[in-house]
Every structure is written in C-alpha cells, then in structure tokens.
Tab-separated table of C-alpha atoms in Angstrom:
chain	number	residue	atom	x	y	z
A	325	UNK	CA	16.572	-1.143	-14.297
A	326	UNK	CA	12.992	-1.008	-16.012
A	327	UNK	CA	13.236	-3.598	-18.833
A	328	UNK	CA	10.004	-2.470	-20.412
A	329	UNK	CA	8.906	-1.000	-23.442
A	330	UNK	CA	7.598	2.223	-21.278
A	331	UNK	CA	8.984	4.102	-18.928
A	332	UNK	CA	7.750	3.831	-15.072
A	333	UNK	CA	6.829	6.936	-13.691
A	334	UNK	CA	5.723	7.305	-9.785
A	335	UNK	CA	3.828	10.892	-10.393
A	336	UNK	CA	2.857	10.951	-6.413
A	337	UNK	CA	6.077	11.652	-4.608
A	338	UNK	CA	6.603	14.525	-1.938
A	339	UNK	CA	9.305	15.881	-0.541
A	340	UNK	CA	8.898	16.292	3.105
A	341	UNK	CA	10.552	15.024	6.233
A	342	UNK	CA	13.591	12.129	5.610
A	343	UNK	CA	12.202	12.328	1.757
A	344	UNK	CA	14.571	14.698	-0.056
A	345	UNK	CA	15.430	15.698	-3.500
A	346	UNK	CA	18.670	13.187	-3.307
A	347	UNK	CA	16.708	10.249	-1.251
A	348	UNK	CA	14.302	10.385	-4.153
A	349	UNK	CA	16.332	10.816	-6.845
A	350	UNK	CA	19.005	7.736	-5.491
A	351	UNK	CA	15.401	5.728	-5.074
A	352	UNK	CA	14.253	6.058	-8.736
A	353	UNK	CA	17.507	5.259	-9.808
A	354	UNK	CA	17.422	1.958	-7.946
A	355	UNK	CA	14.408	1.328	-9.178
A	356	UNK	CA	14.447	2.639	-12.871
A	357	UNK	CA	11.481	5.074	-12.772
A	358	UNK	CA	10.994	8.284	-13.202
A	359	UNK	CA	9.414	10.582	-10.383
A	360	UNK	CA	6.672	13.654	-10.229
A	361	UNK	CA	6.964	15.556	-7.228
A	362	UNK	CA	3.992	17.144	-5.961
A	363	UNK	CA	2.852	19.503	-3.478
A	364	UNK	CA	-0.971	19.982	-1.878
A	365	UNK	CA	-2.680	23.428	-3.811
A	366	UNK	CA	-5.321	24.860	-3.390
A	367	UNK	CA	-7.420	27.029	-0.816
A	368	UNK	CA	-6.043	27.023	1.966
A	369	UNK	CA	-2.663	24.753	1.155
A	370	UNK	CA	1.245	24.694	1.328
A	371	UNK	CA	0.612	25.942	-2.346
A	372	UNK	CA	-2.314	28.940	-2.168
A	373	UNK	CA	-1.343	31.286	-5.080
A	374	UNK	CA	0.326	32.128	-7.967
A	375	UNK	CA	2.977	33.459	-6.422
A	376	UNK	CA	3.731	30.027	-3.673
A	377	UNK	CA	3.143	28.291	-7.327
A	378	UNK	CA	5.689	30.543	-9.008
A	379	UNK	CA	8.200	29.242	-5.863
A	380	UNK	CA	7.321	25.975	-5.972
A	381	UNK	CA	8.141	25.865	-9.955
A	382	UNK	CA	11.428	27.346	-9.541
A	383	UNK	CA	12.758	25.019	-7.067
A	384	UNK	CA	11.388	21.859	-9.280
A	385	UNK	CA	13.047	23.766	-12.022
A	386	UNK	CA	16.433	22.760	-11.291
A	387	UNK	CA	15.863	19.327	-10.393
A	388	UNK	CA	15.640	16.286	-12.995
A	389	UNK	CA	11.571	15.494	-12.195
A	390	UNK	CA	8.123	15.909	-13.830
A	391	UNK	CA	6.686	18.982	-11.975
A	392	UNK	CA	2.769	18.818	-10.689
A	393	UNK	CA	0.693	19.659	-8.128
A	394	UNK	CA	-1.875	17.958	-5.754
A	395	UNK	CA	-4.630	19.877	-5.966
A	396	UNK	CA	-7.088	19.881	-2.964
A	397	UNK	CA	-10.807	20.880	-3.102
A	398	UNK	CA	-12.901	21.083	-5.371
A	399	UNK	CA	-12.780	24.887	-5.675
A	400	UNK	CA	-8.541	24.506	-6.403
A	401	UNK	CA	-8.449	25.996	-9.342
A	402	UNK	CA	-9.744	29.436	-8.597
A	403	UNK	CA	-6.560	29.889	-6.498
A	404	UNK	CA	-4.086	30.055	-9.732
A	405	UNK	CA	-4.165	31.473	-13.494
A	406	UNK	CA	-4.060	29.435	-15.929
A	407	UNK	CA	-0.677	30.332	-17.062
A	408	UNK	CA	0.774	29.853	-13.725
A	409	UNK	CA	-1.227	25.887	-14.023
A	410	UNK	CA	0.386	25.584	-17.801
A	411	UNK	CA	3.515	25.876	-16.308
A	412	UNK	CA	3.222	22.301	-14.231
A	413	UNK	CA	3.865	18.903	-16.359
A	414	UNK	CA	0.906	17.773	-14.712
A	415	UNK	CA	-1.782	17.775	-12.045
A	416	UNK	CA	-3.374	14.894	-10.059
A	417	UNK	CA	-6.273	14.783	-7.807
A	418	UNK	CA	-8.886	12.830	-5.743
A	419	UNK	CA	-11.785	11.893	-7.893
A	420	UNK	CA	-13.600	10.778	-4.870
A	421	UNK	CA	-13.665	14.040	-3.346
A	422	UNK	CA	-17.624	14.440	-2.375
A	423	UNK	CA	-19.057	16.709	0.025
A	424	UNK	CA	-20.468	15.527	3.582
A	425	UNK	CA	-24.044	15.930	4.444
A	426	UNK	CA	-22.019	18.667	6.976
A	427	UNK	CA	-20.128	20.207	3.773
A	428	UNK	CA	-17.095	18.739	4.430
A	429	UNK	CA	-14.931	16.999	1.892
C-alpha cells in the first residue's frame, strides 16, 4: 500500500488484450495506485468523434478510474467539441510528435 503523502497514479493504462477492467483494477490494488485508462483519439483512431468519445465515456463511467484520452496527431483536437473533451479527467500526449521531412509524424 502507497505509504506516501500523495497518491500514485499510473494515468497511461489501456485496456486491450489480457488487460481488463478487473486485471487492472486487482493490479492497482496490489500496488496502491490509482489508474487512468486511456484510449488513442484522434483522426483516424479507435476514438474518431464525438460520438466513439461519448461511448468511450460511458463505459469509463461505471468503472472506479480517472477517464482520459491519448490523443494522436497533432491535428486531434479538431475531431471532438470541446464539451465532449471537458467531459475526460484528463488528456495526455506525445510532446515529441514532429513531422518527417516526408510529413509523417
């Protein structure tokens, strides 16, 4: 259990594969933190819209973790309103994201 003054708080999980809800949730308890799950949004992603947002939301809604997105591209945010965004607890991202001579990221 975290013996700190602060709580520990792993805000890059995902839930794919042999990772689910319960595997997480048993793993933070073993190792007193807290979780974020987060999907990839933006463009082009698992998350592309307000309305795959909206979805997403719901099902974090009934679980007991911070709700956030990975947001991919630099050109994410023109995928979602604002309101849909303000809905998250948070949102990480890749500050070395840099174009390609190509245009690649």
């Amino acid at each position: 259990m975290n013996k700190l003054d602060f709580p520990l708080i792993d805000f890059h999980v995902h839930i794919e594969d042999d990772m689910t809800f319960e595997r997480v949730l048993q793993l933070a308890d073993e190792r007193g933190v807290r979780v974020g799950v987060v999907e990839h949004a933006g463009i082009g992603q698992t998350i592309a819209d307000d309305d795959d947002m909206k979805r997403y939301i719901e099902k974090l809604a009934l679980q007991p973790v911070y709700k956030g997105i990975q947001a991919e591209g630099r050109d994410w945010m023109g995928a979602f309103s604002e309101y849909v965004v303000s809905q998250l607890d948070f949102v990480l991202t890749d500050a070395l994201t840099f174009p390609e001579k190509d245009g690649r990221l």
